[in-house]
Amino acid sequence: MWKILCASDSAGIKKELDALDPSFYDVQIARSFNEACACFIVEAFNIYLLDADMPGENPIQMVKTVRLVDRNAVVICISESDSDRLSAIEAGADIFLQSPVGIGLVRMTIDNLLDKTSAV
């Protein structure tokens, strides 16, 4: 089972991730950066899906904090601002997706990353 932590205040992402097969994916949603930190300090995740556009949050600090806790997990950063792209990658994000991004692309990205991870 693949564990995904989604730090997002977007109801749309939550709804779409809830549609993932629960026998294959264990998805937890955190509605703030502080809530996300509380989750990943307690348990490890395979993928961190970080919504960089949450109000009051610093997207680059979010990526750095995840990387301090888990160097091996996959980090996907989503932001409306293309200017966050280089900073997110430099901070340790594996993938940067510019929003608005369809959940189909997010799901395909997750599936592709997990296929590559399990092949190693």
Short mmCIF file of N, CA, C and O in Angstrom, two decimals:
data_model
loop_
_atom_site.label_atom_id
_atom_site.label_comp_id
_atom_site.label_asym_id
_atom_site.label_seq_id
_atom_site.Cartn_x
_atom_site.Cartn_y
_atom_site.Cartn_z
N MET A 1 0.85 -1.18 0.00
CA MET A 1 0.00 0.00 0.00
C MET A 1 0.89 1.24 0.00
O MET A 1 1.87 1.31 0.73
N TRP A 2 0.53 2.21 -0.83
CA TRP A 2 1.27 3.46 -0.94
C TRP A 2 0.60 4.52 -0.08
O TRP A 2 -0.60 4.73 -0.17
N LYS A 3 1.42 5.18 0.74
CA LYS A 3 0.90 6.20 1.64
C LYS A 3 1.18 7.59 1.06
O LYS A 3 2.32 7.90 0.73
N ILE A 4 0.11 8.38 0.94
CA ILE A 4 0.20 9.72 0.37
C ILE A 4 -0.30 10.72 1.40
O ILE A 4 -1.39 10.56 1.96
N LEU A 5 0.50 11.77 1.62
CA LEU A 5 0.05 12.90 2.43
C LEU A 5 -0.15 14.08 1.50
O LEU A 5 0.77 14.50 0.81
N CYS A 6 -1.36 14.58 1.47
CA CYS A 6 -1.70 15.73 0.64
C CYS A 6 -1.93 16.93 1.56
O CYS A 6 -2.88 16.93 2.34
N ALA A 7 -1.06 17.91 1.47
CA ALA A 7 -1.22 19.15 2.24
C ALA A 7 -1.88 20.16 1.32
O ALA A 7 -1.25 20.75 0.45
N SER A 8 -3.19 20.31 1.48
CA SER A 8 -3.96 21.19 0.60
C SER A 8 -5.25 21.62 1.27
O SER A 8 -5.86 20.84 2.01
N ASP A 9 -5.66 22.84 0.98
CA ASP A 9 -6.96 23.30 1.47
C ASP A 9 -8.00 23.28 0.34
O ASP A 9 -9.08 23.80 0.48
N SER A 10 -7.66 22.62 -0.76
CA SER A 10 -8.55 22.53 -1.92
C SER A 10 -9.50 21.34 -1.79
O SER A 10 -9.06 20.19 -1.69
N ALA A 11 -10.79 21.62 -1.78
CA ALA A 11 -11.79 20.56 -1.70
C ALA A 11 -11.75 19.67 -2.94
O ALA A 11 -12.02 18.47 -2.87
N GLY A 12 -11.39 20.24 -4.09
CA GLY A 12 -11.34 19.47 -5.33
C GLY A 12 -10.30 18.38 -5.30
O GLY A 12 -10.55 17.25 -5.72
N ILE A 13 -9.12 18.70 -4.80
CA ILE A 13 -8.06 17.68 -4.72
C ILE A 13 -8.47 16.58 -3.75
O ILE A 13 -8.28 15.40 -4.02
N LYS A 14 -9.03 16.96 -2.62
CA LYS A 14 -9.46 15.96 -1.63
C LYS A 14 -10.48 15.02 -2.25
O LYS A 14 -10.37 13.80 -2.12
N LYS A 15 -11.45 15.56 -2.96
CA LYS A 15 -12.50 14.73 -3.57
C LYS A 15 -11.89 13.74 -4.56
O LYS A 15 -12.24 12.56 -4.57
N GLU A 16 -10.98 14.21 -5.38
CA GLU A 16 -10.36 13.34 -6.38
C GLU A 16 -9.46 12.29 -5.74
O GLU A 16 -9.47 11.13 -6.16
N LEU A 17 -8.70 12.67 -4.73
CA LEU A 17 -7.83 11.70 -4.08
C LEU A 17 -8.64 10.67 -3.30
O LEU A 17 -8.22 9.52 -3.18
N ASP A 18 -9.80 11.08 -2.81
CA ASP A 18 -10.70 10.12 -2.13
C ASP A 18 -11.17 9.03 -3.09
O ASP A 18 -11.55 7.95 -2.66
N ALA A 19 -11.13 9.32 -4.39
CA ALA A 19 -11.58 8.35 -5.39
C ALA A 19 -10.51 7.31 -5.72
O ALA A 19 -10.80 6.34 -6.43
N LEU A 20 -9.29 7.50 -5.21
CA LEU A 20 -8.25 6.50 -5.46
C LEU A 20 -8.61 5.20 -4.76
O LEU A 20 -9.24 5.19 -3.70
N ASP A 21 -8.19 4.11 -5.32
CA ASP A 21 -8.48 2.78 -4.79
C ASP A 21 -7.90 2.62 -3.38
O ASP A 21 -6.67 2.60 -3.22
N PRO A 22 -8.75 2.51 -2.36
CA PRO A 22 -8.25 2.43 -0.98
C PRO A 22 -7.48 1.16 -0.66
O PRO A 22 -6.78 1.09 0.34
N SER A 23 -7.58 0.15 -1.53
CA SER A 23 -6.79 -1.05 -1.28
C SER A 23 -5.34 -0.88 -1.77
O SER A 23 -4.47 -1.67 -1.46
N PHE A 24 -5.10 0.18 -2.54
CA PHE A 24 -3.78 0.44 -3.10
C PHE A 24 -3.15 1.71 -2.53
O PHE A 24 -1.95 1.81 -2.40
N TYR A 25 -4.01 2.71 -2.22
CA TYR A 25 -3.54 4.00 -1.73
C TYR A 25 -4.14 4.31 -0.37
O TYR A 25 -5.35 4.16 -0.17
N ASP A 26 -3.31 4.76 0.54
CA ASP A 26 -3.76 5.28 1.82
C ASP A 26 -3.49 6.78 1.79
O ASP A 26 -2.32 7.21 1.86
N VAL A 27 -4.55 7.58 1.65
CA VAL A 27 -4.40 9.02 1.48
C VAL A 27 -4.83 9.73 2.76
O VAL A 27 -5.92 9.50 3.27
N GLN A 28 -3.94 10.61 3.24
CA GLN A 28 -4.29 11.48 4.35
C GLN A 28 -4.26 12.91 3.84
O GLN A 28 -3.36 13.28 3.08
N ILE A 29 -5.24 13.70 4.28
CA ILE A 29 -5.32 15.10 3.88
C ILE A 29 -5.00 15.97 5.08
O ILE A 29 -5.55 15.76 6.17
N ALA A 30 -4.12 16.93 4.89
CA ALA A 30 -3.82 17.93 5.91
C ALA A 30 -4.23 19.29 5.33
O ALA A 30 -3.85 19.61 4.22
N ARG A 31 -5.00 20.04 6.07
CA ARG A 31 -5.53 21.32 5.56
C ARG A 31 -4.62 22.51 5.83
O ARG A 31 -4.92 23.62 5.45
N SER A 32 -3.47 22.26 6.49
CA SER A 32 -2.51 23.33 6.74
C SER A 32 -1.12 22.71 6.84
O SER A 32 -0.97 21.50 7.01
N PHE A 33 -0.11 23.57 6.76
CA PHE A 33 1.25 23.10 6.89
C PHE A 33 1.50 22.52 8.28
O PHE A 33 2.14 21.47 8.42
N ASN A 34 0.97 23.15 9.31
CA ASN A 34 1.14 22.65 10.68
C ASN A 34 0.51 21.27 10.84
O ASN A 34 1.08 20.38 11.48
N GLU A 35 -0.68 21.09 10.25
CA GLU A 35 -1.34 19.78 10.32
C GLU A 35 -0.52 18.73 9.56
O GLU A 35 -0.38 17.60 10.01
N ALA A 36 0.05 19.12 8.42
CA ALA A 36 0.90 18.20 7.65
C ALA A 36 2.13 17.79 8.46
O ALA A 36 2.48 16.62 8.51
N CYS A 37 2.76 18.75 9.11
CA CYS A 37 3.94 18.46 9.95
C CYS A 37 3.59 17.47 11.04
O CYS A 37 4.35 16.53 11.31
N ALA A 38 2.43 17.66 11.66
CA ALA A 38 2.00 16.74 12.72
C ALA A 38 1.85 15.33 12.17
O ALA A 38 2.16 14.35 12.86
N CYS A 39 1.41 15.21 10.92
CA CYS A 39 1.24 13.88 10.30
C CYS A 39 2.57 13.23 10.00
O CYS A 39 2.81 12.07 10.35
N PHE A 40 3.49 13.96 9.33
CA PHE A 40 4.70 13.28 8.88
C PHE A 40 5.76 13.15 9.96
O PHE A 40 6.73 12.43 9.79
N ILE A 41 5.57 13.79 11.09
CA ILE A 41 6.46 13.55 12.21
C ILE A 41 6.12 12.21 12.86
O ILE A 41 6.99 11.50 13.35
N VAL A 42 4.83 11.83 12.80
CA VAL A 42 4.36 10.60 13.43
C VAL A 42 4.56 9.38 12.53
O VAL A 42 4.89 8.31 13.01
N GLU A 43 4.36 9.54 11.23
CA GLU A 43 4.48 8.40 10.33
C GLU A 43 5.09 8.80 9.00
O GLU A 43 5.05 9.96 8.61
N ALA A 44 5.64 7.82 8.30
CA ALA A 44 6.29 8.06 7.01
C ALA A 44 5.28 7.90 5.88
O ALA A 44 4.34 7.12 5.97
N PHE A 45 5.51 8.64 4.81
CA PHE A 45 4.67 8.57 3.61
C PHE A 45 5.57 8.32 2.41
O PHE A 45 6.75 8.66 2.43
N ASN A 46 5.01 7.73 1.37
CA ASN A 46 5.75 7.52 0.13
C ASN A 46 5.76 8.77 -0.73
O ASN A 46 6.73 9.05 -1.43
N ILE A 47 4.64 9.50 -0.70
CA ILE A 47 4.49 10.70 -1.52
C ILE A 47 3.91 11.83 -0.67
O ILE A 47 2.97 11.62 0.09
N TYR A 48 4.51 13.01 -0.86
CA TYR A 48 3.99 14.23 -0.26
C TYR A 48 3.53 15.12 -1.40
O TYR A 48 4.33 15.49 -2.26
N LEU A 49 2.26 15.42 -1.41
CA LEU A 49 1.66 16.29 -2.43
C LEU A 49 1.39 17.62 -1.74
O LEU A 49 0.52 17.71 -0.87
N LEU A 50 2.19 18.64 -2.08
CA LEU A 50 2.15 19.91 -1.37
C LEU A 50 1.53 21.01 -2.22
O LEU A 50 2.05 21.35 -3.28
N ASP A 51 0.43 21.55 -1.74
CA ASP A 51 -0.24 22.68 -2.38
C ASP A 51 0.45 23.95 -1.90
O ASP A 51 0.28 24.36 -0.75
N ALA A 52 1.25 24.54 -2.76
CA ALA A 52 2.03 25.72 -2.37
C ALA A 52 1.19 26.97 -2.25
O ALA A 52 1.68 28.00 -1.81
N ASP A 53 -0.07 26.90 -2.63
CA ASP A 53 -0.93 28.09 -2.62
C ASP A 53 -1.84 28.16 -1.41
O ASP A 53 -2.78 28.95 -1.39
N MET A 54 -1.55 27.36 -0.38
CA MET A 54 -2.35 27.47 0.84
C MET A 54 -2.07 28.82 1.48
O MET A 54 -0.91 29.24 1.55
N PRO A 55 -3.10 29.50 1.96
CA PRO A 55 -2.88 30.82 2.57
C PRO A 55 -1.96 30.73 3.78
O PRO A 55 -2.05 29.81 4.59
N GLY A 56 -1.05 31.70 3.85
CA GLY A 56 -0.18 31.81 5.01
C GLY A 56 0.97 30.82 5.04
O GLY A 56 1.75 30.81 5.98
N GLU A 57 1.10 30.00 4.03
CA GLU A 57 2.16 28.98 4.04
C GLU A 57 3.30 29.40 3.10
O GLU A 57 3.08 30.02 2.08
N ASN A 58 4.49 29.01 3.44
CA ASN A 58 5.65 29.24 2.61
C ASN A 58 5.95 27.93 1.89
O ASN A 58 6.40 26.97 2.52
N PRO A 59 5.70 27.86 0.59
CA PRO A 59 5.84 26.59 -0.13
C PRO A 59 7.26 26.02 -0.09
O PRO A 59 7.45 24.81 0.01
N ILE A 60 8.25 26.89 -0.14
CA ILE A 60 9.62 26.41 -0.15
C ILE A 60 9.98 25.83 1.22
O ILE A 60 10.64 24.80 1.32
N GLN A 61 9.51 26.46 2.29
CA GLN A 61 9.75 25.93 3.63
C GLN A 61 9.05 24.58 3.81
O GLN A 61 9.57 23.69 4.47
N MET A 62 7.86 24.43 3.19
CA MET A 62 7.16 23.15 3.27
C MET A 62 8.02 22.04 2.67
O MET A 62 8.18 20.97 3.26
N VAL A 63 8.58 22.29 1.49
CA VAL A 63 9.42 21.29 0.83
C VAL A 63 10.65 20.99 1.67
O VAL A 63 11.01 19.83 1.89
N LYS A 64 11.31 22.03 2.17
CA LYS A 64 12.52 21.84 2.98
C LYS A 64 12.22 21.03 4.23
O LYS A 64 13.02 20.16 4.62
N THR A 65 11.10 21.29 4.86
CA THR A 65 10.75 20.58 6.09
C THR A 65 10.51 19.10 5.80
O THR A 65 10.98 18.23 6.55
N VAL A 66 9.79 18.80 4.73
CA VAL A 66 9.57 17.39 4.36
C VAL A 66 10.92 16.72 4.11
O VAL A 66 11.17 15.61 4.57
N ARG A 67 11.81 17.38 3.40
CA ARG A 67 13.12 16.81 3.08
C ARG A 67 13.97 16.57 4.33
O ARG A 67 14.75 15.62 4.39
N LEU A 68 13.82 17.41 5.34
CA LEU A 68 14.54 17.19 6.60
C LEU A 68 14.09 15.90 7.27
O LEU A 68 14.88 15.20 7.88
N VAL A 69 12.79 15.62 7.16
CA VAL A 69 12.22 14.45 7.80
C VAL A 69 12.40 13.19 6.97
O VAL A 69 12.66 12.11 7.49
N ASP A 70 12.30 13.31 5.64
CA ASP A 70 12.33 12.13 4.78
C ASP A 70 13.02 12.46 3.46
O ASP A 70 12.45 13.10 2.59
N ARG A 71 14.25 12.01 3.32
CA ARG A 71 15.03 12.27 2.10
C ARG A 71 14.60 11.37 0.94
O ARG A 71 14.89 11.67 -0.22
N ASN A 72 13.92 10.25 1.21
CA ASN A 72 13.63 9.27 0.17
C ASN A 72 12.24 9.36 -0.43
O ASN A 72 11.99 8.76 -1.46
N ALA A 73 11.35 10.07 0.22
CA ALA A 73 9.98 10.15 -0.29
C ALA A 73 9.93 11.01 -1.55
O ALA A 73 10.83 11.80 -1.83
N VAL A 74 8.87 10.85 -2.30
CA VAL A 74 8.63 11.66 -3.48
C VAL A 74 7.87 12.91 -3.05
O VAL A 74 6.87 12.82 -2.32
N VAL A 75 8.35 14.07 -3.47
CA VAL A 75 7.69 15.34 -3.14
C VAL A 75 7.21 15.99 -4.42
O VAL A 75 8.00 16.26 -5.33
N ILE A 76 5.89 16.21 -4.48
CA ILE A 76 5.27 16.90 -5.62
C ILE A 76 4.76 18.23 -5.10
O ILE A 76 3.97 18.28 -4.15
N CYS A 77 5.20 19.31 -5.71
CA CYS A 77 4.77 20.66 -5.32
C CYS A 77 3.86 21.20 -6.42
O CYS A 77 4.20 21.14 -7.59
N ILE A 78 2.71 21.73 -6.01
CA ILE A 78 1.75 22.31 -6.95
C ILE A 78 1.57 23.78 -6.59
O ILE A 78 1.33 24.11 -5.43
N SER A 79 1.69 24.65 -7.58
CA SER A 79 1.53 26.08 -7.33
C SER A 79 1.00 26.78 -8.57
O SER A 79 1.28 26.36 -9.69
N GLU A 80 0.26 27.86 -8.34
CA GLU A 80 -0.19 28.69 -9.46
C GLU A 80 0.96 29.52 -10.01
O GLU A 80 0.95 29.90 -11.16
N SER A 81 1.94 29.80 -9.19
CA SER A 81 3.04 30.68 -9.56
C SER A 81 4.19 29.90 -10.19
O SER A 81 4.83 29.09 -9.53
N ASP A 82 4.44 30.16 -11.45
CA ASP A 82 5.56 29.52 -12.12
C ASP A 82 6.88 29.95 -11.51
O ASP A 82 7.88 29.23 -11.59
N SER A 83 6.89 31.10 -10.84
CA SER A 83 8.13 31.58 -10.22
C SER A 83 8.55 30.69 -9.05
O SER A 83 9.70 30.73 -8.62
N ASP A 84 7.63 29.86 -8.51
CA ASP A 84 7.97 28.93 -7.43
C ASP A 84 8.70 27.69 -7.94
O ASP A 84 9.28 26.95 -7.16
N ARG A 85 8.67 27.46 -9.25
CA ARG A 85 9.21 26.23 -9.83
C ARG A 85 10.67 25.98 -9.45
O ARG A 85 11.00 24.95 -8.86
N LEU A 86 11.55 26.90 -9.78
CA LEU A 86 12.98 26.70 -9.52
C LEU A 86 13.25 26.60 -8.02
O LEU A 86 14.00 25.73 -7.58
N SER A 87 12.61 27.45 -7.24
CA SER A 87 12.82 27.42 -5.78
C SER A 87 12.38 26.09 -5.18
O SER A 87 13.05 25.54 -4.30
N ALA A 88 11.25 25.56 -5.66
CA ALA A 88 10.73 24.29 -5.14
C ALA A 88 11.68 23.15 -5.49
O ALA A 88 11.99 22.30 -4.64
N ILE A 89 12.17 23.12 -6.71
CA ILE A 89 13.11 22.07 -7.13
C ILE A 89 14.42 22.19 -6.35
O ILE A 89 14.97 21.19 -5.88
N GLU A 90 14.92 23.42 -6.19
CA GLU A 90 16.15 23.63 -5.42
C GLU A 90 15.98 23.20 -3.97
O GLU A 90 16.92 22.72 -3.33
N ALA A 91 14.77 23.36 -3.43
CA ALA A 91 14.49 22.99 -2.03
C ALA A 91 14.34 21.48 -1.85
O ALA A 91 14.35 20.99 -0.74
N GLY A 92 14.17 20.75 -2.97
CA GLY A 92 14.10 19.30 -2.87
C GLY A 92 12.86 18.65 -3.46
O GLY A 92 12.69 17.44 -3.35
N ALA A 93 11.99 19.43 -4.08
CA ALA A 93 10.82 18.82 -4.73
C ALA A 93 11.28 17.99 -5.92
O ALA A 93 12.20 18.37 -6.65
N ASP A 94 10.63 16.84 -6.10
CA ASP A 94 10.95 15.99 -7.25
C ASP A 94 10.22 16.44 -8.50
O ASP A 94 10.74 16.33 -9.61
N ILE A 95 9.01 16.92 -8.30
CA ILE A 95 8.15 17.33 -9.42
C ILE A 95 7.48 18.64 -9.04
O ILE A 95 7.08 18.83 -7.89
N PHE A 96 7.35 19.52 -10.03
CA PHE A 96 6.59 20.76 -9.85
C PHE A 96 5.49 20.77 -10.90
O PHE A 96 5.76 20.62 -12.08
N LEU A 97 4.25 20.93 -10.45
CA LEU A 97 3.13 21.03 -11.37
C LEU A 97 2.50 22.40 -11.19
O LEU A 97 2.25 22.84 -10.06
N GLN A 98 2.28 23.09 -12.31
CA GLN A 98 1.68 24.41 -12.23
C GLN A 98 0.16 24.28 -12.27
O GLN A 98 -0.39 23.62 -13.14
N SER A 99 -0.50 24.88 -11.29
CA SER A 99 -1.96 24.83 -11.25
C SER A 99 -2.52 26.01 -12.02
O SER A 99 -1.82 27.01 -12.22
N PRO A 100 -3.73 25.90 -12.51
CA PRO A 100 -4.60 24.77 -12.20
C PRO A 100 -4.16 23.53 -12.96
O PRO A 100 -3.83 23.57 -14.13
N VAL A 101 -4.11 22.44 -12.22
CA VAL A 101 -3.71 21.16 -12.80
C VAL A 101 -4.87 20.19 -12.60
O VAL A 101 -5.48 20.15 -11.53
N GLY A 102 -5.19 19.48 -13.63
CA GLY A 102 -6.25 18.49 -13.52
C GLY A 102 -5.82 17.35 -12.64
O GLY A 102 -4.65 16.95 -12.64
N ILE A 103 -6.73 16.83 -11.88
CA ILE A 103 -6.40 15.75 -10.97
C ILE A 103 -5.96 14.50 -11.75
O ILE A 103 -5.18 13.70 -11.26
N GLY A 104 -6.41 14.40 -13.00
CA GLY A 104 -5.96 13.28 -13.84
C GLY A 104 -4.45 13.30 -14.00
O GLY A 104 -3.79 12.26 -13.93
N LEU A 105 -3.87 14.48 -14.20
CA LEU A 105 -2.42 14.61 -14.33
C LEU A 105 -1.74 14.28 -13.00
O LEU A 105 -0.71 13.61 -12.97
N VAL A 106 -2.33 14.73 -11.89
CA VAL A 106 -1.76 14.42 -10.58
C VAL A 106 -1.77 12.91 -10.36
O VAL A 106 -0.77 12.32 -9.95
N ARG A 107 -2.88 12.27 -10.65
CA ARG A 107 -2.99 10.81 -10.46
C ARG A 107 -2.02 10.07 -11.36
O ARG A 107 -1.37 9.11 -10.94
N MET A 108 -1.89 10.50 -12.62
CA MET A 108 -0.97 9.86 -13.54
C MET A 108 0.48 10.05 -13.07
O MET A 108 1.28 9.11 -13.12
N THR A 109 0.80 11.23 -12.57
CA THR A 109 2.14 11.51 -12.06
C THR A 109 2.45 10.59 -10.88
O THR A 109 3.53 9.99 -10.81
N ILE A 110 1.51 10.47 -9.96
CA ILE A 110 1.69 9.59 -8.80
C ILE A 110 1.89 8.15 -9.26
O ILE A 110 2.83 7.48 -8.82
N ASP A 111 1.03 7.67 -10.15
CA ASP A 111 1.15 6.29 -10.64
C ASP A 111 2.50 6.05 -11.32
O ASP A 111 3.15 5.03 -11.09
N ASN A 112 2.94 6.99 -12.16
CA ASN A 112 4.22 6.85 -12.85
C ASN A 112 5.39 6.83 -11.88
O ASN A 112 6.31 6.03 -12.02
N LEU A 113 5.35 7.71 -10.89
CA LEU A 113 6.43 7.75 -9.90
C LEU A 113 6.47 6.47 -9.08
O LEU A 113 7.54 5.94 -8.81
N LEU A 114 5.31 5.97 -8.70
CA LEU A 114 5.28 4.75 -7.90
C LEU A 114 5.73 3.55 -8.72
O LEU A 114 6.39 2.66 -8.20
N ASP A 115 5.39 3.52 -10.00
CA ASP A 115 5.86 2.44 -10.86
C ASP A 115 7.38 2.44 -10.93
O ASP A 115 8.01 1.39 -10.85
N LYS A 116 7.99 3.62 -11.06
CA LYS A 116 9.45 3.71 -11.13
C LYS A 116 10.07 3.35 -9.81
O LYS A 116 11.10 2.69 -9.75
N THR A 117 9.45 3.78 -8.71
CA THR A 117 9.98 3.49 -7.38
C THR A 117 9.95 2.00 -7.10
O THR A 117 10.91 1.43 -6.57
N SER A 118 8.86 1.34 -7.46
CA SER A 118 8.74 -0.09 -7.17
C SER A 118 9.64 -0.91 -8.08
O SER A 118 9.99 -2.04 -7.76
N ALA A 119 10.05 -0.36 -9.23
CA ALA A 119 10.90 -1.07 -10.16
C ALA A 119 12.35 -1.09 -9.72
O ALA A 119 13.15 -1.88 -10.18
N VAL A 120 12.71 -0.18 -8.80
CA VAL A 120 14.10 -0.07 -8.36
C VAL A 120 14.44 -1.17 -7.39
O VAL A 120 13.69 -1.63 -6.62
#
